[in-house]
mmCIF file of C-alpha atoms in Angstrom:
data_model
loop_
_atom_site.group_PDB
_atom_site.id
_atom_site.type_symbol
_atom_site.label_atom_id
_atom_site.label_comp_id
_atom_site.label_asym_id
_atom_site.label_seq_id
_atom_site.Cartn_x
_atom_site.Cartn_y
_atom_site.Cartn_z
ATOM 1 C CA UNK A 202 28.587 -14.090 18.591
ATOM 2 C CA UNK A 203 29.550 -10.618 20.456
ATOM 3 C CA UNK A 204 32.505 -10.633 17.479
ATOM 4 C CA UNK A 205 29.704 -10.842 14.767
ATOM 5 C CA UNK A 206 27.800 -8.002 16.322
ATOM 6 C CA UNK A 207 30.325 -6.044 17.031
ATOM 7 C CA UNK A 208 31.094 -6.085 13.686
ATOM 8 C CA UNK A 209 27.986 -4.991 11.797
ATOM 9 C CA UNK A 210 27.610 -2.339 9.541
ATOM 10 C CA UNK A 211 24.481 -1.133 8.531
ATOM 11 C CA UNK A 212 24.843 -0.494 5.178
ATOM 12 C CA UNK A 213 22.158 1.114 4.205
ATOM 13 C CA UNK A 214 22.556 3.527 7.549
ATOM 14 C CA UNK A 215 25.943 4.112 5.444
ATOM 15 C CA UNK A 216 23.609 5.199 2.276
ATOM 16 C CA UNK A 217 21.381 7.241 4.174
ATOM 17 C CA UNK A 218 24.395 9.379 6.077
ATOM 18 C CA UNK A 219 26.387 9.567 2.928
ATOM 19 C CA UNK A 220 24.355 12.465 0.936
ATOM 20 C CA UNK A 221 27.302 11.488 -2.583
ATOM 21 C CA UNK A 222 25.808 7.743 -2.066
ATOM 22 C CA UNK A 223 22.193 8.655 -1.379
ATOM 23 C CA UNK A 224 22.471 11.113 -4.574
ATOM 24 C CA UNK A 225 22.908 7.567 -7.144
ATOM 25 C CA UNK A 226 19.063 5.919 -5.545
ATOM 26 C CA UNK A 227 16.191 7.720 -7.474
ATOM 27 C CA UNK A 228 12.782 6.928 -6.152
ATOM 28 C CA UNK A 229 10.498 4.706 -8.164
ATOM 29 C CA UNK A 230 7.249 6.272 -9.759
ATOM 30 C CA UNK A 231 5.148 3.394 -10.578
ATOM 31 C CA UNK A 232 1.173 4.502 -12.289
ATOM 32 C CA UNK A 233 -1.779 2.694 -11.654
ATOM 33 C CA UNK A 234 -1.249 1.139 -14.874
ATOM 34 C CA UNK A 235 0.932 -1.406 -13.227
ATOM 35 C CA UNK A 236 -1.910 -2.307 -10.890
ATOM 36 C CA UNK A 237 -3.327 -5.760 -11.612
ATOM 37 C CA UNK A 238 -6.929 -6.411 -11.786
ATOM 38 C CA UNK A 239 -8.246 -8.040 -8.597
ATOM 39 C CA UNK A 240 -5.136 -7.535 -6.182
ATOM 40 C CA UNK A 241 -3.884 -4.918 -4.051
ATOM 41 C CA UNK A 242 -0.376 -3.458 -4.166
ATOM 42 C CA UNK A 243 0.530 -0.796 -1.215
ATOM 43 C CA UNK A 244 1.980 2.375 -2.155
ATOM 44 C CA UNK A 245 3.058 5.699 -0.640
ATOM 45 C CA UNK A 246 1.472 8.679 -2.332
ATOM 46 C CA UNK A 247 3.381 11.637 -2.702
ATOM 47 C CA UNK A 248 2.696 13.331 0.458
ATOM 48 C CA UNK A 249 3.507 10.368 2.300
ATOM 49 C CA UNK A 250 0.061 8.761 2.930
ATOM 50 C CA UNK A 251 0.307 4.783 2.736
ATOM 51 C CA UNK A 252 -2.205 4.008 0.389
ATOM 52 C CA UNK A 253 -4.096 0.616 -0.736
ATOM 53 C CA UNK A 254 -4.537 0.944 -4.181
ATOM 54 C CA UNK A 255 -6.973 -1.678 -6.575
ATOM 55 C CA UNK A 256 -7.923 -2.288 -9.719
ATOM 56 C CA UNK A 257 -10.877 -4.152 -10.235
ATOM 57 C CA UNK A 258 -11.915 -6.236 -13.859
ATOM 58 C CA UNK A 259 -13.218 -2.816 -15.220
ATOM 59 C CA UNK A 260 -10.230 -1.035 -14.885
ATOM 60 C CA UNK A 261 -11.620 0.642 -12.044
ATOM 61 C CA UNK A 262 -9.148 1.682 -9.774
ATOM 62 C CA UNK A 263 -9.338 2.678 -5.760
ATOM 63 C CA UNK A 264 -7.423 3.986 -3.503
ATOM 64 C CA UNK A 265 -8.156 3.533 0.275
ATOM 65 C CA UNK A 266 -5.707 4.063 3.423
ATOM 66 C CA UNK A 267 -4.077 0.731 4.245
ATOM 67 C CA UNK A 268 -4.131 0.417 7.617
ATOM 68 C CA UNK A 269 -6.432 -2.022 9.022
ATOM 69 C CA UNK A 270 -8.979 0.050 12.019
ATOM 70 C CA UNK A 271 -8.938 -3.090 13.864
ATOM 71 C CA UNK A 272 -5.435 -4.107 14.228
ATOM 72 C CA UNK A 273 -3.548 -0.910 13.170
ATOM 73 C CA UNK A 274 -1.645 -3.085 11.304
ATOM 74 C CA UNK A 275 -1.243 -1.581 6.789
ATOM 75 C CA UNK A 276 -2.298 -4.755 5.725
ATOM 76 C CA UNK A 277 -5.351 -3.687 3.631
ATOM 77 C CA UNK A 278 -2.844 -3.893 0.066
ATOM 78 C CA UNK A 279 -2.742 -7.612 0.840
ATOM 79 C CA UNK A 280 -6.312 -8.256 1.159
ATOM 80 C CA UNK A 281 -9.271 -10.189 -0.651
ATOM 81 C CA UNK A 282 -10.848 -7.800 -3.111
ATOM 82 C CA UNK A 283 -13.947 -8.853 -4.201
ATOM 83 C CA UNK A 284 -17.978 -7.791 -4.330
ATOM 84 C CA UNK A 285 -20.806 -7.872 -2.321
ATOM 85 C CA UNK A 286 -24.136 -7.056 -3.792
ATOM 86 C CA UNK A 287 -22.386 -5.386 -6.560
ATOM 87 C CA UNK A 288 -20.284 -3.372 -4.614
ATOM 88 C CA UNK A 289 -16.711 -3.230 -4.285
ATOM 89 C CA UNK A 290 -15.057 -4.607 -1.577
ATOM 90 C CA UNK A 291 -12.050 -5.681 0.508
ATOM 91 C CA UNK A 292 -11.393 -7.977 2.931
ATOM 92 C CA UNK A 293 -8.944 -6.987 5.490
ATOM 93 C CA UNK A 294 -6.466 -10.182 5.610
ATOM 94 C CA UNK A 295 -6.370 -10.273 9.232
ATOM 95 C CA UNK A 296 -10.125 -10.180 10.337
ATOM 96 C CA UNK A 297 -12.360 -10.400 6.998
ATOM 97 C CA UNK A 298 -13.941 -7.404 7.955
ATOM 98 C CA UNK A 299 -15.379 -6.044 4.551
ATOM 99 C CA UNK A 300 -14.845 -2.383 3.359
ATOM 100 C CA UNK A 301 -16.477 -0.440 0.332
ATOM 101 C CA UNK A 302 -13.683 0.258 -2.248
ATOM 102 C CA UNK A 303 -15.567 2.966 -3.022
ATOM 103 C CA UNK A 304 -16.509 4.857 0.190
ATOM 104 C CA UNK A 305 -14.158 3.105 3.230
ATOM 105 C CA UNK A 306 -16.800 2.198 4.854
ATOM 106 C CA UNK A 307 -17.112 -1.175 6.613
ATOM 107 C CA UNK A 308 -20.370 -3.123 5.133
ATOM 108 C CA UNK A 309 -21.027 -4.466 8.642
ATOM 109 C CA UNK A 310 -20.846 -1.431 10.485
ATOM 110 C CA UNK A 311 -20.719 2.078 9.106
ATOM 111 C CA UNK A 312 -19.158 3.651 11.977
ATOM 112 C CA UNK A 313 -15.433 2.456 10.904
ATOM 113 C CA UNK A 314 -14.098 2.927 7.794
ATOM 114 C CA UNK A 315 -11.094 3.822 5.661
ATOM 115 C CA UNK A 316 -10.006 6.965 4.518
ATOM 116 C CA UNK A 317 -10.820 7.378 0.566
ATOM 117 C CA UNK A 318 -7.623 8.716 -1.052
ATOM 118 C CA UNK A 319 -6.780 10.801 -4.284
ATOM 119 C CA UNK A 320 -6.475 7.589 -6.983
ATOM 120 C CA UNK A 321 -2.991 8.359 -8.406
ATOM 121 C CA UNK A 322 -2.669 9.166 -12.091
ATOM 122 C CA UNK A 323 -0.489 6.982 -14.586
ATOM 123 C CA UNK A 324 3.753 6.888 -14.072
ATOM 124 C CA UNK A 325 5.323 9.626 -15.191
ATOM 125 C CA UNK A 326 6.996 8.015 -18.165
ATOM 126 C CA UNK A 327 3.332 6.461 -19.320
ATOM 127 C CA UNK A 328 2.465 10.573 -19.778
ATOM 128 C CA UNK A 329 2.392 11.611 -23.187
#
């Protein structure tokens, strides 16, 4: 085993210290047109925020923060999105704690909530 490990190579450390190797991976702008209706996909906007983005059967689309208040865990992306009382709504996949799409704010108890984010427009190569 110690032969193993002592032989690893990170490659992607490799990528990352190599700026001639790093210069060949372009980042990937994906729109919200590639969002599907009724799940979430996580994404990091373009200052850096992780985001939970949704569409819902509209074409509605929201974009709350994805960490979850309760575990600290971004997890929201992977949760149930849904409605309550015609509102739009998430279920974190860890707890089931419900949050409005719309304002972050848990149903249950308005004191926590996620932050409401910019919605993202469509890729760059969907632009006219």
């Amino acid at each position: 085993m110690d032969r193993h490990v002592a032989a690893y190579r990170d490659e992607w450390r490799a990528v990352l210290d190599d700026p001639a190797a790093l210069a060949r991976f372009e980042p990937h702008v994906a729109g919200v047109e590639f969002l599907e209706p009724g799940r979430g996909r996580a994404a990091v906007l373009a200052d850096g925020t992780e985001a939970a983005l949704f569409r819902d059967g509209d074409g509605e689309v929201y974009a709350v923060g994805d960490r979850d208040p309760f575990s600290g865990a971004d997890v929201i992306a992977n949760g149930i999105m849904g409605s309550r009382d015609g509102v739009p709504v998430v279920a974190s996949p860890l707890h089931k704690q419900e949050f409005d799409l719309r304002t972050g704010v848990r149903l249950d108890d308005p004191a926590v909530s996620l932050p409401v984010l910019p919605v993202p427009g469509p890729s760059p190569s969907a632009r006219p």
